[in-house]
Structure formats: structure tokens, C-alpha cells
Amino acid sequence: MINQKLVIIFIIQFIASNVYAGNTENIYVHPGSSINVKVNLTPYRQQGVNWRGKHLWVASVIGNERWSNSDEKEGISIEITKSQARLNLIGHLTNQREEWNCDFTKGNRFKTGFPGVGLNNLIKDNGKQRRCKNEHRVGFHLTRAVKDWKVGYSTAITEVKIHVPEDTKVTTVRFPVYQKTQIGGHPIVKREQAIIVHVIQNTCSFTSNNEDIDVNIGDIAPGKRVFKNLPITYKCSPKDGNNASTVTSSSGPNVMTAKYKIIENPSGNTNKKAVNVKFFRPDESPLILNKSYNDISELRNLKYEVVASPISDFNPHDPTSAQFGYFNRSYNIELIYY
């Protein structure tokens, strides 16, 4: 019988990513991050709205200022970096209804600038009081009131920049997002959405890193298949050291939902020819290296199998052969927060 010791080394890596839907965005970031993140808040759209008066403004706004595109709370800042906005007008000219697109230099068949024939020369402040096309606020302010127009519009935030200080202590910050309209002489109407920034404040580790695992492979050739439990205990705790909690799939505060991936680290391997190490998920289905799996809690219940190389691959009379003695296998575990 040959008794060998296998050292399985796991190195932890963190990657943050995000998923989005609906009227609330949940974005996960690390302390010390300054990142641009795509968002998918539901656009605000209206068509065929009656309009008369001097004002026509539509905007996606972050923060409590009237038309602001940024906000800051608890030292964490957020800024709109990209948005998609469209505005069209339908009026009565020569008894026909015409529509203009959101373009400063031309309309559909008119050569005048936005917002088109009949309005272009009425823009307040010598044409400065107008905004259009992919800004977070679109519309214009006229020098005199008009009537009998219909309008259509769409606006949505598509990307924000978030900055989180290295020394932040908070775990969640909620930033209100308002879809605002100001039509004619009516007050501003706003509809609220939200972007919630979750700060990953966990410090994580394996409690059994670099543990020696005795592997008795029998009389050189592998015997009956036996799955062994992989002794990984993966824990995360907040940076302040209080309320340590095991990482599971959960929506609770300070406990991140994550995918995991196991990647072989060839530079940490020794005696490569000696054996082949295979991993299995809790249901004993094969775990494929470099593939992402959805439930981080599986890390506490993984299994492994060590398969010796065929005897023809080495000289059993050579005590320096790969299958005699000590060998390492090294792996990285990549956690992908979402």
C-alpha cells in the first residue's frame, strides 16, 4: 500500500457584477471603487399629450435638486453618465399635422433646427433654453405661449458612475430617481424610481486552507470509487468583526448572493503525473473547472476523488517516480457577486 498526502490549496478571488430589473436597481460595489455601471430602469414614455404654454421639459433626475444629474449620501456619490431621451411634437401647420424628430439641425422635411417650424425662433435666451437627444433632460422654454400641440416623449437613465470611498462603513444607500415632466404652466410632476447601492463590507476566508488531506490510493491502481467530502468551511464576516455569518444565497443585509467558479492554478501543482483530482457537486454530478455555478453555498458540500495514474505511466522500481511521496494541487475559487 502506498500512502500519499495531497495538499489542495484554494485561493479566493472576488469579482463584482450586477443584475437589474424594473423600477429599482440593486448595484453591488466594493469599498474604494469608482465604476461606471449600466442600468435598466423602466423608461418613462407618453404619446399624444396635449400641450399649451411656454414650458416643455422631461427629465430623469437623481437627487433632490430640480434637474440634478448627481447626488451624494454617506460619502458615496452617483452621477448620470448616459441616458436615452426622445421628444417629438405634433402641431397644426397648413391644416396638416407634422412631427419633428429630436435633432438640432433638421426635422423630417424641414431644414430648421429643433424643435421645428413655428417654434424654433421662439426659444428663450436666443436659443439656449433647449435640450434634446440623449441628455437626462430634454425640452425647451419659449418666449411666448403656444397652444393646440400634442407631444410625445421617452426618457431613461442607461448608465451611472458610482464612487465609494475606501473607508466607508455603510452597507446600503438608496438614491431616489425621479422621472419629471413640466408641461405648459402646470407644476412639475414626478414619478419615483430608485438605485440602491450595496457596499460589500465582508471579509471572507476559507478556514481549512492548505490542509493536508491523507489519500490512500491502495495498491497503486485505483480501487472502488469513493467520494470524499472536501473540507472547506467558507465564512464571511463584516469588516467591523461583528455578527459573523456564513455566506448563503440570501437577500439579507451584508450577506451577498454570489456565483462561484473553480479554476486550476498550474503554477502551484507538483507531481502532475501522479494522480488526477476530480471535483463533484453535492449531488455528485461532476464539477467542471472554469464553469460558473449559481449557488455559493455548494462550497460547503463539495466532494472530490483522487484517481491514480496507470502503472504503465511510471517505473514502480524508481522511488523518485511521481506517484511516490508528496504532491500538490492548487486551485483558485472565484466568487462573482450579483
Short mmCIF file of C-alpha atoms in Angstrom, two decimals:
data_model
loop_
_atom_site.label_atom_id
_atom_site.label_comp_id
_atom_site.label_asym_id
_atom_site.label_seq_id
_atom_site.Cartn_x
_atom_site.Cartn_y
_atom_site.Cartn_z
CA MET A 1 0.00 0.00 0.00
CA ILE A 2 1.23 3.44 -0.80
CA ASN A 3 0.12 6.31 1.38
CA GLN A 4 0.29 9.73 -0.16
CA LYS A 5 -0.56 13.16 1.09
CA LEU A 6 -2.45 15.56 -1.13
CA VAL A 7 -2.49 19.26 -0.39
CA ILE A 8 -5.36 21.09 -2.07
CA ILE A 9 -4.81 24.82 -1.95
CA PHE A 10 -7.64 27.25 -2.55
CA ILE A 11 -7.10 30.93 -3.27
CA ILE A 12 -10.10 33.24 -3.12
CA GLN A 13 -10.81 35.93 -5.68
CA PHE A 14 -13.69 38.43 -5.82
CA ILE A 15 -15.49 39.83 -8.84
CA ALA A 16 -18.48 42.18 -8.63
CA SER A 17 -21.20 42.22 -11.23
CA ASN A 18 -24.80 43.24 -11.28
CA VAL A 19 -28.28 42.31 -12.38
CA TYR A 20 -31.06 44.76 -12.92
CA ALA A 21 -34.81 44.92 -13.49
CA GLY A 22 -37.83 47.17 -13.19
CA ASN A 23 -38.13 50.35 -11.15
CA THR A 24 -35.39 49.58 -8.62
CA GLU A 25 -31.75 48.90 -9.44
CA ASN A 26 -29.56 46.97 -6.98
CA ILE A 27 -25.87 47.61 -7.59
CA TYR A 28 -23.11 45.84 -5.62
CA VAL A 29 -19.72 47.53 -5.24
CA HIS A 30 -16.59 47.25 -3.11
CA PRO A 31 -15.13 49.99 -0.89
CA GLY A 32 -12.62 52.04 -2.83
CA SER A 33 -14.47 51.54 -6.14
CA SER A 34 -15.11 54.14 -8.83
CA ILE A 35 -17.06 52.42 -11.59
CA ASN A 36 -19.43 53.06 -14.47
CA VAL A 37 -22.43 50.73 -14.35
CA LYS A 38 -25.14 50.11 -16.94
CA VAL A 39 -28.67 50.28 -15.58
CA ASN A 40 -32.03 49.32 -16.98
CA LEU A 41 -34.67 51.32 -15.16
CA THR A 42 -38.04 51.22 -16.88
CA PRO A 43 -38.24 54.14 -19.36
CA TYR A 44 -40.94 56.75 -18.88
CA ARG A 45 -42.96 57.20 -22.09
CA GLN A 46 -46.00 59.23 -23.10
CA GLN A 47 -47.56 59.91 -26.50
CA GLY A 48 -50.29 62.28 -27.67
CA VAL A 49 -50.21 64.55 -24.61
CA ASN A 50 -51.96 67.89 -25.08
CA TRP A 51 -49.61 70.83 -24.63
CA ARG A 52 -50.06 74.57 -24.46
CA GLY A 53 -47.90 77.18 -22.77
CA LYS A 54 -44.22 78.12 -22.67
CA HIS A 55 -42.60 75.13 -20.96
CA LEU A 56 -41.98 71.58 -22.10
CA TRP A 57 -39.42 69.66 -20.03
CA VAL A 58 -38.99 65.93 -19.46
CA ALA A 59 -36.16 64.55 -17.33
CA SER A 60 -34.67 61.65 -15.40
CA VAL A 61 -33.28 63.21 -12.23
CA ILE A 62 -31.05 61.83 -9.47
CA GLY A 63 -31.19 63.66 -6.17
CA ASN A 64 -33.46 66.33 -4.77
CA GLU A 65 -32.37 69.30 -6.89
CA ARG A 66 -34.81 70.38 -9.58
CA TRP A 67 -32.98 68.97 -12.62
CA SER A 68 -29.89 67.45 -10.97
CA ASN A 69 -27.92 64.62 -12.56
CA SER A 70 -25.90 63.62 -9.47
CA ASP A 71 -26.26 63.00 -5.76
CA GLU A 72 -24.17 62.12 -2.70
CA LYS A 73 -25.06 60.32 0.52
CA GLU A 74 -22.85 58.94 3.29
CA GLY A 75 -19.81 59.90 1.19
CA ILE A 76 -21.00 57.74 -1.72
CA SER A 77 -21.62 59.66 -4.94
CA ILE A 78 -23.63 58.79 -8.05
CA GLU A 79 -23.80 60.61 -11.39
CA ILE A 80 -25.74 60.06 -14.61
CA THR A 81 -23.21 59.36 -17.39
CA LYS A 82 -25.54 58.14 -20.15
CA SER A 83 -29.25 58.44 -20.85
CA GLN A 84 -31.64 57.96 -23.71
CA ALA A 85 -34.22 60.69 -24.27
CA ARG A 86 -36.52 61.34 -27.19
CA LEU A 87 -39.00 64.14 -27.77
CA ASN A 88 -41.40 64.76 -30.65
CA LEU A 89 -44.02 67.43 -31.28
CA ILE A 90 -47.21 67.24 -33.27
CA GLY A 91 -48.70 70.60 -34.25
CA HIS A 92 -51.08 72.18 -36.76
CA LEU A 93 -49.36 73.75 -39.76
CA THR A 94 -51.25 74.43 -43.01
CA ASN A 95 -54.05 72.22 -41.71
CA GLN A 96 -51.71 69.23 -41.54
CA ARG A 97 -50.17 67.61 -38.54
CA GLU A 98 -46.39 67.39 -38.71
CA GLU A 99 -43.91 65.62 -36.47
CA TRP A 100 -40.30 66.58 -35.73
CA ASN A 101 -37.55 64.34 -34.51
CA CYS A 102 -35.10 65.28 -31.79
CA ASP A 103 -32.45 66.92 -33.93
CA PHE A 104 -30.97 70.42 -33.70
CA THR A 105 -30.21 70.73 -37.43
CA LYS A 106 -33.17 69.25 -39.28
CA GLY A 107 -36.63 67.83 -38.96
CA ASN A 108 -38.24 65.20 -41.15
CA ARG A 109 -38.58 67.52 -44.14
CA PHE A 110 -37.88 70.89 -42.54
CA LYS A 111 -34.40 72.39 -42.56
CA THR A 112 -34.81 74.37 -39.37
CA GLY A 113 -33.40 73.29 -36.04
CA PHE A 114 -35.20 71.61 -33.16
CA PRO A 115 -38.00 71.98 -32.20
CA GLY A 116 -39.07 72.85 -35.74
CA VAL A 117 -41.11 75.26 -37.79
CA GLY A 118 -43.19 77.65 -35.73
CA LEU A 119 -41.19 77.16 -32.53
CA ASN A 120 -37.51 77.30 -33.43
CA ASN A 121 -37.39 81.10 -33.40
CA LEU A 122 -39.23 81.30 -30.08
CA ILE A 123 -36.59 79.59 -27.91
CA LYS A 124 -35.79 81.69 -24.85
CA ASP A 125 -32.33 83.23 -24.32
CA ASN A 126 -31.53 83.30 -28.04
CA GLY A 127 -31.99 79.59 -28.48
CA LYS A 128 -30.12 78.48 -25.35
CA GLN A 129 -33.15 77.22 -23.43
CA ARG A 130 -33.44 73.89 -25.21
CA ARG A 131 -32.05 70.44 -24.59
CA CYS A 132 -32.52 67.37 -26.68
CA LYS A 133 -31.29 63.91 -27.66
CA ASN A 134 -29.61 61.58 -25.16
CA GLU A 135 -29.43 64.05 -22.30
CA HIS A 136 -31.03 63.35 -18.95
CA ARG A 137 -33.30 66.39 -19.51
CA VAL A 138 -34.97 67.25 -22.82
CA GLY A 139 -37.31 70.06 -23.81
CA PHE A 140 -37.36 73.82 -24.23
CA HIS A 141 -38.61 77.15 -22.88
CA LEU A 142 -40.35 79.55 -25.27
CA THR A 143 -40.58 83.33 -25.20
CA ARG A 144 -44.36 83.18 -25.62
CA ALA A 145 -47.06 80.60 -25.06
CA VAL A 146 -48.39 78.34 -27.80
CA LYS A 147 -51.45 76.09 -27.92
CA ASP A 148 -53.03 73.20 -29.77
CA TRP A 149 -49.94 71.00 -29.82
CA LYS A 150 -49.52 67.38 -28.87
CA VAL A 151 -46.26 65.94 -27.58
CA GLY A 152 -44.63 62.57 -27.12
CA TYR A 153 -41.53 61.75 -25.11
CA SER A 154 -39.39 58.99 -23.65
CA THR A 155 -36.58 59.25 -21.13
CA ALA A 156 -34.46 56.76 -19.19
CA ILE A 157 -31.09 56.54 -17.44
CA THR A 158 -28.83 53.91 -19.03
CA GLU A 159 -25.52 54.34 -17.17
CA VAL A 160 -24.31 55.84 -13.90
CA LYS A 161 -20.93 56.39 -12.27
CA ILE A 162 -20.62 55.38 -8.63
CA HIS A 163 -17.77 56.28 -6.30
CA VAL A 164 -17.38 54.55 -2.92
CA PRO A 165 -14.64 55.70 -0.50
CA GLU A 166 -12.20 53.12 0.80
CA ASP A 167 -13.10 53.81 4.44
CA THR A 168 -16.90 53.75 4.08
CA LYS A 169 -18.79 51.99 6.90
CA VAL A 170 -22.28 51.85 5.38
CA THR A 171 -23.72 48.76 3.73
CA THR A 172 -26.62 50.21 1.70
CA VAL A 173 -27.51 53.65 0.33
CA ARG A 174 -30.73 54.42 -1.53
CA PHE A 175 -30.67 57.09 -4.23
CA PRO A 176 -34.09 58.26 -5.48
CA VAL A 177 -34.52 58.61 -9.24
CA TYR A 178 -37.36 60.83 -10.44
CA GLN A 179 -38.99 60.89 -13.86
CA LYS A 180 -40.12 64.53 -14.07
CA THR A 181 -42.34 66.40 -16.52
CA GLN A 182 -43.22 70.08 -16.74
CA ILE A 183 -45.79 70.79 -19.43
CA GLY A 184 -47.14 74.27 -20.06
CA GLY A 185 -47.87 76.22 -16.92
CA HIS A 186 -48.53 73.11 -14.83
CA PRO A 187 -46.38 72.23 -11.79
CA ILE A 188 -43.63 69.64 -12.15
CA VAL A 189 -44.98 66.10 -11.91
CA LYS A 190 -42.57 63.42 -10.70
CA ARG A 191 -42.64 59.63 -10.53
CA GLU A 192 -40.11 57.90 -8.29
CA GLN A 193 -37.73 55.04 -9.01
CA ALA A 194 -34.58 54.11 -7.09
CA ILE A 195 -30.98 52.95 -7.36
CA ILE A 196 -29.78 51.09 -4.27
CA VAL A 197 -26.02 50.82 -3.82
CA HIS A 198 -24.94 47.81 -1.73
CA VAL A 199 -21.40 48.07 -0.37
CA ILE A 200 -19.74 44.69 0.04
CA GLN A 201 -18.32 45.00 3.55
CA ASN A 202 -17.47 41.34 4.06
CA THR A 203 -14.05 39.89 4.75
CA CYS A 204 -14.02 36.26 3.58
CA SER A 205 -11.71 33.29 4.01
CA PHE A 206 -11.51 29.51 3.99
CA THR A 207 -10.92 28.08 7.43
CA SER A 208 -9.12 24.99 6.08
CA ASN A 209 -6.71 26.49 3.56
CA ASN A 210 -3.61 24.37 2.87
CA GLU A 211 -4.88 21.49 4.95
CA ASP A 212 -3.07 18.15 4.43
CA ILE A 213 -5.53 15.53 3.22
CA ASP A 214 -4.33 11.93 3.57
CA VAL A 215 -5.09 9.98 0.43
CA ASN A 216 -4.62 6.20 0.46
CA ILE A 217 -4.94 5.09 -3.14
CA GLY A 218 -4.48 1.37 -2.48
CA ASP A 219 -2.06 -0.87 -4.35
CA ILE A 220 -1.07 1.74 -6.92
CA ALA A 221 -4.06 1.07 -9.18
CA PRO A 222 -7.26 2.87 -8.17
CA GLY A 223 -9.83 0.80 -6.40
CA LYS A 224 -13.54 1.28 -5.78
CA ARG A 225 -14.76 4.82 -6.44
CA VAL A 226 -15.11 6.68 -3.17
CA PHE A 227 -16.25 10.28 -2.92
CA LYS A 228 -14.67 12.21 -0.10
CA ASN A 229 -16.02 15.39 1.44
CA LEU A 230 -13.87 18.39 0.63
CA PRO A 231 -13.14 20.07 3.98
CA ILE A 232 -13.95 23.64 3.00
CA THR A 233 -15.61 25.91 5.53
CA TYR A 234 -16.21 29.22 3.88
CA LYS A 235 -17.13 32.12 6.17
CA CYS A 236 -17.70 35.83 5.68
CA SER A 237 -17.91 38.48 8.36
CA PRO A 238 -18.38 42.25 8.28
CA LYS A 239 -15.29 44.44 8.42
CA ASP A 240 -16.09 45.57 11.93
CA GLY A 241 -15.79 41.97 13.11
CA ASN A 242 -19.31 41.72 14.50
CA ASN A 243 -22.08 39.28 13.58
CA ALA A 244 -20.07 36.82 11.50
CA SER A 245 -22.31 34.93 9.13
CA THR A 246 -21.89 32.02 6.76
CA VAL A 247 -22.35 33.06 3.16
CA THR A 248 -25.52 31.63 1.66
CA SER A 249 -27.95 32.64 -1.04
CA SER A 250 -29.80 35.35 0.80
CA SER A 251 -31.19 38.81 0.32
CA GLY A 252 -30.42 39.82 3.89
CA PRO A 253 -28.15 42.76 4.70
CA ASN A 254 -24.41 42.28 4.35
CA VAL A 255 -24.77 38.73 3.01
CA MET A 256 -24.01 38.62 -0.69
CA THR A 257 -25.60 36.31 -3.21
CA ALA A 258 -22.85 35.00 -5.49
CA LYS A 259 -21.82 32.54 -8.14
CA TYR A 260 -18.62 30.55 -7.80
CA LYS A 261 -16.06 29.11 -10.18
CA ILE A 262 -13.09 26.79 -9.50
CA ILE A 263 -10.01 27.31 -11.66
CA GLU A 264 -6.86 25.18 -11.60
CA ASN A 265 -3.65 27.03 -10.75
CA PRO A 266 -0.94 25.08 -12.63
CA SER A 267 1.92 27.08 -11.11
CA GLY A 268 1.03 25.65 -7.69
CA ASN A 269 0.99 21.99 -8.78
CA THR A 270 3.72 19.42 -8.15
CA ASN A 271 3.97 15.81 -9.38
CA LYS A 272 1.38 16.44 -12.06
CA LYS A 273 1.53 12.88 -13.45
CA ALA A 274 0.86 11.15 -10.18
CA VAL A 275 -2.89 11.46 -9.93
CA ASN A 276 -5.93 13.18 -11.35
CA VAL A 277 -8.16 15.07 -8.91
CA LYS A 278 -11.85 15.34 -9.76
CA PHE A 279 -14.46 17.51 -8.01
CA PHE A 280 -18.15 16.86 -7.60
CA ARG A 281 -21.11 18.96 -6.58
CA PRO A 282 -23.28 17.99 -3.59
CA ASP A 283 -25.49 15.81 -5.84
CA GLU A 284 -22.30 14.02 -7.03
CA SER A 285 -22.55 15.44 -10.54
CA PRO A 286 -19.13 16.37 -11.96
CA LEU A 287 -17.92 19.88 -11.24
CA ILE A 288 -16.38 21.34 -14.39
CA LEU A 289 -13.40 23.60 -13.85
CA ASN A 290 -13.72 27.18 -15.17
CA LYS A 291 -17.52 26.93 -15.21
CA SER A 292 -19.71 29.25 -13.09
CA TYR A 293 -22.24 27.71 -10.68
CA ASN A 294 -25.11 29.67 -9.20
CA ASP A 295 -25.15 28.75 -5.50
CA ILE A 296 -22.18 29.68 -3.36
CA SER A 297 -23.49 27.51 -0.51
CA GLU A 298 -22.41 24.43 -2.51
CA LEU A 299 -18.83 25.23 -1.50
CA ARG A 300 -19.58 23.77 1.93
CA ASN A 301 -20.62 20.43 0.45
CA LEU A 302 -18.29 19.72 -2.44
CA LYS A 303 -16.74 16.27 -2.87
CA TYR A 304 -13.55 15.11 -4.52
CA GLU A 305 -11.95 11.95 -5.87
CA VAL A 306 -8.28 11.14 -6.43
CA VAL A 307 -7.56 8.80 -9.35
CA ALA A 308 -4.05 7.34 -9.61
CA SER A 309 -2.31 7.29 -12.97
CA PRO A 310 -1.95 3.85 -14.68
CA ILE A 311 1.13 1.87 -13.68
CA SER A 312 2.38 1.99 -17.26
CA ASP A 313 2.95 5.72 -16.86
CA PHE A 314 5.84 5.31 -14.44
CA ASN A 315 8.58 2.93 -13.27
CA PRO A 316 7.49 1.36 -9.97
CA HIS A 317 11.12 0.49 -9.18
CA ASP A 318 12.08 4.17 -9.29
CA PRO A 319 11.46 5.68 -5.82
CA THR A 320 11.67 9.16 -7.32
CA SER A 321 8.70 8.48 -9.58
CA ALA A 322 5.81 10.92 -9.46
CA GLN A 323 3.50 8.52 -7.69
CA PHE A 324 5.71 8.15 -4.67
CA GLY A 325 5.58 10.71 -1.94
CA TYR A 326 4.06 14.16 -1.80
CA PHE A 327 2.16 16.14 -4.40
CA ASN A 328 0.14 19.36 -4.58
CA ARG A 329 -2.91 20.52 -6.44
CA SER A 330 -3.71 24.24 -6.40
CA TYR A 331 -6.99 25.91 -7.33
CA ASN A 332 -8.48 29.38 -7.33
CA ILE A 333 -12.06 29.89 -6.23
CA GLU A 334 -13.62 32.91 -7.90
CA LEU A 335 -16.69 34.47 -6.28
CA ILE A 336 -18.87 36.57 -8.56
CA TYR A 337 -21.27 38.81 -6.64
CA TYR A 338 -24.54 39.77 -8.29
#
